[in-house]
PDB file of C-alpha atoms in Angstrom:
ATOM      1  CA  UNK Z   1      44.442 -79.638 -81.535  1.00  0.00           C
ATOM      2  CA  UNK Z   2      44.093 -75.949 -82.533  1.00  0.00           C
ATOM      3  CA  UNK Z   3      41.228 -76.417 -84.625  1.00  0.00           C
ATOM      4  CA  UNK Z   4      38.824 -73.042 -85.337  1.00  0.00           C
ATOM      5  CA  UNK Z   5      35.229 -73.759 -84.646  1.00  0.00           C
ATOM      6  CA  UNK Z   6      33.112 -70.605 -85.251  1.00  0.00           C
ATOM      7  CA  UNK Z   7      30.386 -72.484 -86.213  1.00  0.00           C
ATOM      8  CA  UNK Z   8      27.763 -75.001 -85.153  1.00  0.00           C
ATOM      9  CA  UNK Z   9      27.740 -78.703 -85.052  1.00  0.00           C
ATOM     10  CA  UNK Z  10      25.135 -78.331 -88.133  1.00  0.00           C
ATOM     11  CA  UNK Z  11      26.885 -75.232 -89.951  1.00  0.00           C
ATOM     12  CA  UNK Z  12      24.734 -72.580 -88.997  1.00  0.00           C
ATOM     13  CA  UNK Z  13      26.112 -69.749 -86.858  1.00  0.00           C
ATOM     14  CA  UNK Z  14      25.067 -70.000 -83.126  1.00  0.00           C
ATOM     15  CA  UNK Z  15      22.467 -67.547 -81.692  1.00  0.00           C
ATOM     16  CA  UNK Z  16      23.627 -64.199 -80.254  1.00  0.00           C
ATOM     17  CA  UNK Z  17      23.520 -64.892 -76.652  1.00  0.00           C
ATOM     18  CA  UNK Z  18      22.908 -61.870 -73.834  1.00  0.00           C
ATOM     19  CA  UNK Z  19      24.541 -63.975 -71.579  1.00  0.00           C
ATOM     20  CA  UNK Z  20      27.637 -66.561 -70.595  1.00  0.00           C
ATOM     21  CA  UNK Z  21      27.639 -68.834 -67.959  1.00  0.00           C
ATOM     22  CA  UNK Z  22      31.075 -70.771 -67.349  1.00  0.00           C
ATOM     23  CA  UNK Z  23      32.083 -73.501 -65.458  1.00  0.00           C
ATOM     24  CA  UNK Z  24      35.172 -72.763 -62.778  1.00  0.00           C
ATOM     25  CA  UNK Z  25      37.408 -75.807 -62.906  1.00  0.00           C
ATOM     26  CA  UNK Z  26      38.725 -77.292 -66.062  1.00  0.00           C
ATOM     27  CA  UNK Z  27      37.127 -74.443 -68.446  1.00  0.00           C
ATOM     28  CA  UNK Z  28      38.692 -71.400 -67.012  1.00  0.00           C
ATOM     29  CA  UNK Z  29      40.764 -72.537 -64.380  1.00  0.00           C
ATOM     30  CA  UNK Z  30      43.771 -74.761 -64.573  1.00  0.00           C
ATOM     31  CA  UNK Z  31      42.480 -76.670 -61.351  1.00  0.00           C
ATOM     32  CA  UNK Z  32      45.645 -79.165 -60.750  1.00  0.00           C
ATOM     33  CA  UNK Z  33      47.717 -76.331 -60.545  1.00  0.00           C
ATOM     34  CA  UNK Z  34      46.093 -75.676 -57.158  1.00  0.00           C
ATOM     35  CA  UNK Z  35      44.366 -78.919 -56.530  1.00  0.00           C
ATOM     36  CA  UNK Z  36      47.257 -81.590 -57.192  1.00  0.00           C
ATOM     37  CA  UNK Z  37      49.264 -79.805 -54.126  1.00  0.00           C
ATOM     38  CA  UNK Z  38      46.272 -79.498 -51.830  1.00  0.00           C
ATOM     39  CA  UNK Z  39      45.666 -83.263 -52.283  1.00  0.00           C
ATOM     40  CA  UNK Z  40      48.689 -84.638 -51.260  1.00  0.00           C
ATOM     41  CA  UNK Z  41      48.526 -82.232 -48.386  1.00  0.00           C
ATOM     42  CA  UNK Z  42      45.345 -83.148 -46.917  1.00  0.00           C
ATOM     43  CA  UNK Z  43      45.883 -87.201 -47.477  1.00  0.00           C
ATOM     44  CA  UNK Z  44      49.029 -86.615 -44.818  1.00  0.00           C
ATOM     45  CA  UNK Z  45      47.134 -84.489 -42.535  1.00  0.00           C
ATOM     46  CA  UNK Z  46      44.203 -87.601 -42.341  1.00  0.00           C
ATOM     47  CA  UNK Z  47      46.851 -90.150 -42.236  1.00  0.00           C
ATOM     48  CA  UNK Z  48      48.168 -87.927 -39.438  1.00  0.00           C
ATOM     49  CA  UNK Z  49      44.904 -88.023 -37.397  1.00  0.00           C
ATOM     50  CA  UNK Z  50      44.223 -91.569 -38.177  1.00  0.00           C
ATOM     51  CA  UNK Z  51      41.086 -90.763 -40.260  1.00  0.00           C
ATOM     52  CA  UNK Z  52      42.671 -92.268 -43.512  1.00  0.00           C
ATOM     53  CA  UNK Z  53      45.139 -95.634 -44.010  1.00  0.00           C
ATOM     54  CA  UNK Z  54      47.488 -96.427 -47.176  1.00  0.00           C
ATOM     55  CA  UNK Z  55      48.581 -94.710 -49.926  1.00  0.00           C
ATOM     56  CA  UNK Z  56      47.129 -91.387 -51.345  1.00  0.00           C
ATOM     57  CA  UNK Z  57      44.520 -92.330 -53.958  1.00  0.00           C
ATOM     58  CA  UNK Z  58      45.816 -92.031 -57.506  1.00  0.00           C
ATOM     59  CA  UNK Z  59      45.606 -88.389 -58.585  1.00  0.00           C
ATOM     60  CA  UNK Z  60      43.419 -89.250 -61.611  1.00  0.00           C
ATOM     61  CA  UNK Z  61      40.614 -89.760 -59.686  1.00  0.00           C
ATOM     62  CA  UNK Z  62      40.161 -87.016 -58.560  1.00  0.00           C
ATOM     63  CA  UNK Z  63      40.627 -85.253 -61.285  1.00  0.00           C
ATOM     64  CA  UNK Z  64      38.603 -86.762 -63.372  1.00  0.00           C
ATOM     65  CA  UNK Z  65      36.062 -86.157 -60.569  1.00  0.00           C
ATOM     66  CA  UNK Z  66      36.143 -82.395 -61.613  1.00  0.00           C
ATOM     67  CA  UNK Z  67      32.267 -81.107 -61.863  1.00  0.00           C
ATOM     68  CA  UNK Z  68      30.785 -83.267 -59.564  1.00  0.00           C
ATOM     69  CA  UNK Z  69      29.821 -82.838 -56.305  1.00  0.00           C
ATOM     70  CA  UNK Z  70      32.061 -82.773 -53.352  1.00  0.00           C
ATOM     71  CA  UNK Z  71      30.844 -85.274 -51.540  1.00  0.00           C
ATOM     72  CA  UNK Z  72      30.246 -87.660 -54.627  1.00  0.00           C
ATOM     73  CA  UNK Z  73      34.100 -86.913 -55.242  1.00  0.00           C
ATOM     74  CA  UNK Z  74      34.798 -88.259 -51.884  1.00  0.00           C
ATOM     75  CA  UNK Z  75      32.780 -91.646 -52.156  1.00  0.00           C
ATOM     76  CA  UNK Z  76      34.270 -91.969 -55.654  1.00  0.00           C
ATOM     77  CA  UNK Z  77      38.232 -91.227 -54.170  1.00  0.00           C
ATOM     78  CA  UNK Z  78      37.861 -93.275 -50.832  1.00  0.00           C
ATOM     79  CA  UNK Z  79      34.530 -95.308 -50.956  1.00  0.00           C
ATOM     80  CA  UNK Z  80      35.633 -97.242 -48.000  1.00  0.00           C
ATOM     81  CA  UNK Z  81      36.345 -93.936 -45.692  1.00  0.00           C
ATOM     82  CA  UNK Z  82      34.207 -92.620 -42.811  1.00  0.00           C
ATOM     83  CA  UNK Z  83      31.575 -89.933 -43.320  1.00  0.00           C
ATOM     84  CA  UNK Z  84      34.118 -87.628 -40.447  1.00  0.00           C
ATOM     85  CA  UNK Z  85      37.027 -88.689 -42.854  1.00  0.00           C
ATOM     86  CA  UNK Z  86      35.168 -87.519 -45.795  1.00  0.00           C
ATOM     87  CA  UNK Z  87      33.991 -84.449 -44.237  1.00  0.00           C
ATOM     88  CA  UNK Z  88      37.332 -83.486 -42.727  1.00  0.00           C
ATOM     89  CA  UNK Z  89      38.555 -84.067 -46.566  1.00  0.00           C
ATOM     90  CA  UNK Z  90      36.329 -81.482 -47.313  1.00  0.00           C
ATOM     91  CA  UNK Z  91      37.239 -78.869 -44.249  1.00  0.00           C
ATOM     92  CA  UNK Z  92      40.974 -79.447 -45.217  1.00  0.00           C
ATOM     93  CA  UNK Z  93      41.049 -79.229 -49.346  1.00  0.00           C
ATOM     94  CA  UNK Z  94      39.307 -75.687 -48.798  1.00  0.00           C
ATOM     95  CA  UNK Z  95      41.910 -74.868 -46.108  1.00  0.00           C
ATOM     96  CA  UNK Z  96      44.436 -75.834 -48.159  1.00  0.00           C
ATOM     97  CA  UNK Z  97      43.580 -74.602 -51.927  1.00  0.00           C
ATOM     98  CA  UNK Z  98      42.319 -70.840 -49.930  1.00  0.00           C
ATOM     99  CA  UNK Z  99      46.038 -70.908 -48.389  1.00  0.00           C
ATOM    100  CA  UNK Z 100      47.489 -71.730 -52.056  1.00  0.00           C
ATOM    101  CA  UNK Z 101      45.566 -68.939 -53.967  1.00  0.00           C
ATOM    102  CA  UNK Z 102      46.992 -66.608 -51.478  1.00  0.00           C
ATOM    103  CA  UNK Z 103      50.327 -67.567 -52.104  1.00  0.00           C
ATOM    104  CA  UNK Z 104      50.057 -67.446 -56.005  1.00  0.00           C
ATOM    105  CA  UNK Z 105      50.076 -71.035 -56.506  1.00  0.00           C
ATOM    106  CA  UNK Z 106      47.514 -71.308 -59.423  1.00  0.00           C
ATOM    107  CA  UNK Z 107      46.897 -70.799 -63.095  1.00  0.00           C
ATOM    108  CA  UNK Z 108      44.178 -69.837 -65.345  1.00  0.00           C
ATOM    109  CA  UNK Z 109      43.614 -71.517 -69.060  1.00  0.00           C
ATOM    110  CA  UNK Z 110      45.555 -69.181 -71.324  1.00  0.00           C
ATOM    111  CA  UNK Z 111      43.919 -66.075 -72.472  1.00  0.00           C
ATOM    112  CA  UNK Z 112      40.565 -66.698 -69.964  1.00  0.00           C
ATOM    113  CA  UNK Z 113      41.194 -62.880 -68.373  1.00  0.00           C
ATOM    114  CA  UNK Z 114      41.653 -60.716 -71.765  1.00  0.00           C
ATOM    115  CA  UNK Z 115      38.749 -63.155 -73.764  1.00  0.00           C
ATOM    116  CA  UNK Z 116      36.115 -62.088 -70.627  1.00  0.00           C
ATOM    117  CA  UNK Z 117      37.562 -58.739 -70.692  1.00  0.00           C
ATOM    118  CA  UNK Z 118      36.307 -58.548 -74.677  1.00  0.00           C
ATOM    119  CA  UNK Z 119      33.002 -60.278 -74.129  1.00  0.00           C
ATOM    120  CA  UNK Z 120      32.396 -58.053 -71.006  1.00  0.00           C
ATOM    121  CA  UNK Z 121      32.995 -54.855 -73.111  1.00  0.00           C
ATOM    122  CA  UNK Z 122      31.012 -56.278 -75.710  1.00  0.00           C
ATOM    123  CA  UNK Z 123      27.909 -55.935 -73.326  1.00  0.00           C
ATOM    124  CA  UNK Z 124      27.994 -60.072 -72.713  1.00  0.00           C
ATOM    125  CA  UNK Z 125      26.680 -60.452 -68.921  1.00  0.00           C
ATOM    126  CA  UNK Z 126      29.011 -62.967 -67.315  1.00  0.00           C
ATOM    127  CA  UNK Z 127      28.320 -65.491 -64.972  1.00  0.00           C
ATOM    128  CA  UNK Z 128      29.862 -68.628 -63.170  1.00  0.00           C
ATOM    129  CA  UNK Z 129      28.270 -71.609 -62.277  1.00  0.00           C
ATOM    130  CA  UNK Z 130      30.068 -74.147 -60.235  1.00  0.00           C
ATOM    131  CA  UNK Z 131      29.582 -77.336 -58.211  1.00  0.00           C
ATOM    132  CA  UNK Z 132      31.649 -75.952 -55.677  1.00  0.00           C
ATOM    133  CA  UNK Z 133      32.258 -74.549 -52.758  1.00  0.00           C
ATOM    134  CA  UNK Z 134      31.595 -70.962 -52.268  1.00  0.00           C
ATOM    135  CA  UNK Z 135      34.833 -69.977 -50.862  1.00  0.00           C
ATOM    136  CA  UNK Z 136      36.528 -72.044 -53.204  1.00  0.00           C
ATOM    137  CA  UNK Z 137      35.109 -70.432 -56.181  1.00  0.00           C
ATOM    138  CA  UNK Z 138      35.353 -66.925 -54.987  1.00  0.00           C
ATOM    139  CA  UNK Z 139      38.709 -67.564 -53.841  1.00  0.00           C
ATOM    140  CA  UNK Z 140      39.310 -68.619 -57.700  1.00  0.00           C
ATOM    141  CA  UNK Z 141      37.832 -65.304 -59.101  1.00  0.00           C
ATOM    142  CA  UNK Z 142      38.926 -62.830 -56.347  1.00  0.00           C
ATOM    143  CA  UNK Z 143      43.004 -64.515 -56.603  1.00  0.00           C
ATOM    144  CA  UNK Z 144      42.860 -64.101 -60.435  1.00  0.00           C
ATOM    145  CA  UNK Z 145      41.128 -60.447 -60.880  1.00  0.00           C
ATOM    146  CA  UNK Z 146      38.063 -62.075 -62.460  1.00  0.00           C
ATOM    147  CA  UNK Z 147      35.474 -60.951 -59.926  1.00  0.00           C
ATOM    148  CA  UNK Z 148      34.822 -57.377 -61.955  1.00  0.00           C
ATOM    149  CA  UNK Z 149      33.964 -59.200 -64.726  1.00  0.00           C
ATOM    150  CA  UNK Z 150      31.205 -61.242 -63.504  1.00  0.00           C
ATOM    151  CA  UNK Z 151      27.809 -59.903 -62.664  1.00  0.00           C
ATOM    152  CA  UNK Z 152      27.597 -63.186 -61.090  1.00  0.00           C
ATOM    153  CA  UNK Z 153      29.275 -66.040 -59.245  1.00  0.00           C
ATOM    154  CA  UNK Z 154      26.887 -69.309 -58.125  1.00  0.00           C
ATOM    155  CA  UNK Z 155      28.141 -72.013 -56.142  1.00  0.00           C
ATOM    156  CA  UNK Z 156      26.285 -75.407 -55.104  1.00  0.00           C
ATOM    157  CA  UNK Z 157      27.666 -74.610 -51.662  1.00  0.00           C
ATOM    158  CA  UNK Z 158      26.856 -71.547 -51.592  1.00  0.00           C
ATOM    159  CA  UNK Z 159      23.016 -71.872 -53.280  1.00  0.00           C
ATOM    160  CA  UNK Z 160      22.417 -75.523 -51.517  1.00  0.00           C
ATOM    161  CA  UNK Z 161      21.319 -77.090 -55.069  1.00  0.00           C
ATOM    162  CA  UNK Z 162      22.083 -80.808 -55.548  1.00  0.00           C
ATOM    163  CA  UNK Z 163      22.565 -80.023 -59.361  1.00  0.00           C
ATOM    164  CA  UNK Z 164      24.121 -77.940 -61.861  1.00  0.00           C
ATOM    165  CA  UNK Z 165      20.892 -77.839 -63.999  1.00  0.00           C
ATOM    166  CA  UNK Z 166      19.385 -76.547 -60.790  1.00  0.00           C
ATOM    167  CA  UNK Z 167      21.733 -73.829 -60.213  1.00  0.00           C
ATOM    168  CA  UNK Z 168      21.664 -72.619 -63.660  1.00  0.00           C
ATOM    169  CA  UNK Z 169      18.227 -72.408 -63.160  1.00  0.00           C
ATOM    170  CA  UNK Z 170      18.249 -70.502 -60.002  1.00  0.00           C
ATOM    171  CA  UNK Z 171      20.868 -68.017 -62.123  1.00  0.00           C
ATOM    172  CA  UNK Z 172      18.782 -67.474 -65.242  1.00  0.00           C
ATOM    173  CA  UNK Z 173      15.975 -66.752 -62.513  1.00  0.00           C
ATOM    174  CA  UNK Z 174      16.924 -64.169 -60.594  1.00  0.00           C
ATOM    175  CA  UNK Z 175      18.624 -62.378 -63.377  1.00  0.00           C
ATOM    176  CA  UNK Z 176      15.913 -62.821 -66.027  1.00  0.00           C
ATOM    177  CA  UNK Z 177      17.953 -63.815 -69.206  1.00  0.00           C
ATOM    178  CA  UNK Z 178      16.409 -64.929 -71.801  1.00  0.00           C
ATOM    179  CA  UNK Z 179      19.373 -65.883 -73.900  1.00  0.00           C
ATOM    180  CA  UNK Z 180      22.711 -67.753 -72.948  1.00  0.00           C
ATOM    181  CA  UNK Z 181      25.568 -70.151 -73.779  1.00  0.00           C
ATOM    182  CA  UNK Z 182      27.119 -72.382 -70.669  1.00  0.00           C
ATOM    183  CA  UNK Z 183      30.367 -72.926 -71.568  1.00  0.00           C
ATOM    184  CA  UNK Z 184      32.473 -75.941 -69.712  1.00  0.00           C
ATOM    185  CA  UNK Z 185      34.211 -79.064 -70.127  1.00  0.00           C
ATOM    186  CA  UNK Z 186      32.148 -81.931 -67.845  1.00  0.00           C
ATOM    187  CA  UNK Z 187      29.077 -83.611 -68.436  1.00  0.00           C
ATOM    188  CA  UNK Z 188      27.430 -81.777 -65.817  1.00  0.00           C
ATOM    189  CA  UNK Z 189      27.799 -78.714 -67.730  1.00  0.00           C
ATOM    190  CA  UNK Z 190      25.424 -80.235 -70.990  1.00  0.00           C
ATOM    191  CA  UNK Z 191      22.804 -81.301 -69.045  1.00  0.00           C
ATOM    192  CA  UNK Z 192      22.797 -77.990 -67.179  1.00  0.00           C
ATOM    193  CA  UNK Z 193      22.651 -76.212 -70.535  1.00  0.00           C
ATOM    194  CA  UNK Z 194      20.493 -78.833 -72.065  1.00  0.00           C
ATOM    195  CA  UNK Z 195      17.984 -78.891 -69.100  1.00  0.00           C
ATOM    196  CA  UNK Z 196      17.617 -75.153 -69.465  1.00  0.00           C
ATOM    197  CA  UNK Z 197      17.519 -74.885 -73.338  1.00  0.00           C
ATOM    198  CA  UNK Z 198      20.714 -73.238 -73.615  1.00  0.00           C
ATOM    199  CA  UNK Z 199      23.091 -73.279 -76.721  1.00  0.00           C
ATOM    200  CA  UNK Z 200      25.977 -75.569 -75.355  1.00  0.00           C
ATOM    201  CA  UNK Z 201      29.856 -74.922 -75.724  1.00  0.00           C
ATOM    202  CA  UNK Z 202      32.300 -77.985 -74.864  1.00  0.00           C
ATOM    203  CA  UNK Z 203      36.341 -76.960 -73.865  1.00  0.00           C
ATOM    204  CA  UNK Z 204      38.027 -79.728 -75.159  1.00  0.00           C
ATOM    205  CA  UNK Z 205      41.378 -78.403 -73.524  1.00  0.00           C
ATOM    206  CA  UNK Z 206      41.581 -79.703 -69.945  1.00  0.00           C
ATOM    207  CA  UNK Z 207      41.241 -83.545 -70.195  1.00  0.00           C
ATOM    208  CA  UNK Z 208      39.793 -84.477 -67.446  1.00  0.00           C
ATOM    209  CA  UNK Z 209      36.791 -86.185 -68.643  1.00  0.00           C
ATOM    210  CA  UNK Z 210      35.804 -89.075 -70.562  1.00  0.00           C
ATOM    211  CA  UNK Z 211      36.354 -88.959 -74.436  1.00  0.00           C
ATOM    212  CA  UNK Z 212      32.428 -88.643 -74.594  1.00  0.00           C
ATOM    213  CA  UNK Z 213      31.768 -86.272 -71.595  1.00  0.00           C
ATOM    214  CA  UNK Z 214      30.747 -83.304 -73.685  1.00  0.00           C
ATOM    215  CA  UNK Z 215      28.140 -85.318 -76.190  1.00  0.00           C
ATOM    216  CA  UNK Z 216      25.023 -83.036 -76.831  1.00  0.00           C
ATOM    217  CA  UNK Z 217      27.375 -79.891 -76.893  1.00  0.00           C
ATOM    218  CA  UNK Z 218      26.547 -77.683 -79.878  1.00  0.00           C
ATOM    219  CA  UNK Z 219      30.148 -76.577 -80.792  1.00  0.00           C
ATOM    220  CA  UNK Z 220      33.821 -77.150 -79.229  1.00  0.00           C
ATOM    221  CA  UNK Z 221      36.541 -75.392 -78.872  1.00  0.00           C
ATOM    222  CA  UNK Z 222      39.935 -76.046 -78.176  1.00  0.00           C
ATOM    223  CA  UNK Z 223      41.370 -72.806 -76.633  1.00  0.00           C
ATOM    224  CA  UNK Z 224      39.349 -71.019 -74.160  1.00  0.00           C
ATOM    225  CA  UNK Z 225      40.155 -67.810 -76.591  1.00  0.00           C
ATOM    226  CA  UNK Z 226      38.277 -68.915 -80.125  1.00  0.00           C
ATOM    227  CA  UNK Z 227      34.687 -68.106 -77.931  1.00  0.00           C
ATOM    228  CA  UNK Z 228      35.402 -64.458 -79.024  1.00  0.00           C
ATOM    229  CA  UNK Z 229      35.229 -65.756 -82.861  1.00  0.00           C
ATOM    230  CA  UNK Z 230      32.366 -67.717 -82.103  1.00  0.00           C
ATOM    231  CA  UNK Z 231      30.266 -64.544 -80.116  1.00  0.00           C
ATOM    232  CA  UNK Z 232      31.401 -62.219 -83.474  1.00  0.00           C
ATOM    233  CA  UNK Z 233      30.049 -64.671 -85.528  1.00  0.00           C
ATOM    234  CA  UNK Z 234      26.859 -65.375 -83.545  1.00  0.00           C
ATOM    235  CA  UNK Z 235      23.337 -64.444 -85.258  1.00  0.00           C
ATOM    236  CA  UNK Z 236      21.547 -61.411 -84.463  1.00  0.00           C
ATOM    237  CA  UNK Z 237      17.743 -62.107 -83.748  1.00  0.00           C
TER     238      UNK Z 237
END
């Protein structure tokens, strides 16, 4: 679905924000691209060291995992694993998604890099804020030229916060904006936009979630590029 939706939910045109904040996975990065790999990898290297038995786990649960916390993700993939096996899941996916954005083995949404580039030279500050790691997500930015573009990149793992409402908090904090959209495709992302009073954009283009994950958003789109209409379109205070 191609849909145009340069308006509200109710009709009215969204306020002008000063600033963006973006989720990583599933709203401007095509995660399976470098997860999907990465996970097969690391389920062989624990069956290897006797940390894991049996099959991989089914690949759609982790991926519709996406926007949670890692060690949630783990519980939720192998609930019947040991806290070492969980925690050398977590030492190896890093290893193994760092070593595949080195080698080129990833993909943004279509159109994420020249839409920022607009908004940027619009004057929009940028941000990201992600429930993961810190490596991971600056990995993510640095391996697809993003990193200019951001004035800044926040990471549970790297700020410690235990939610995504908390870390947008932290953000809007330290850089003192008054005004902003989060923009992302999990349920995590509305209540971090939500619990901070923040106009709300759901990506309806990755799939990962449920059909009602992004209920409470104030508008959707369906290609990461249609947030340009939706900024030119915004009201002025």
């Amino acid at each position: 679905m191609t849909t145009s939706t340069a308006a509200s939910r109710s009709g009215q045109s969204l306020p002008r924000p000063e600033a963006m904040i973006f989720d990583m996975d599933g709203t401007l990065f095509r995660t399976e691209t470098l997860l999907i790999p990465a996970y097969h990898r690391l389920f062989d290297q624990l069956r290897s060291e006797g940390l894991f038995e049996g099959p991989t786990p089914p690949e759609e649960l982790i991926l519709s995992s996406l926007g949670m916390l890692l060690e949630a993700i783990w519980k939720r993939v192998m609930p019947d694993a040991s806290d070492e096996a969980r925690q050398r899941a977590d030492d190896l996916l890093l290893e193994y998604e760092l070593a595949g954005l080195t080698e080129g083995h990833s993909e943004l949404y279509p159109q994420v890099r020249e839409t920022l580039s607009e908004l940027h030279k619009a004057g929009v500050k940028l941000f990201v804020a992600s429930n993961g790691l810190e490596d991971y997500v600056q990995g993510v930015s640095d391996a697809h030229c993003l990193t200019e573009l951001f004035t800044g990149i926040y990471s549970a793992g790297g700020r410690q916060t235990s939610t995504k409402v908390e870390l947008v908090h932290l953000l809007l904090q330290e850089h003192n904006i008054a005004s902003a959209w989060m923009v992302g495709d999990r349920s995590s992302d509305v209540e971090a936009g939500k619990g901070n009073e923040l106009t709300v954009i759901g990506c309806q283009y990755a799939g990962f979630g449920r059909e009602d994950e992004l209920q409470g958003s104030d508008c959707f789109i369906y290609q990461f590029e249609e947030l340009l209409e939706l900024y030119r379109t915004s009201a002025r205070k």
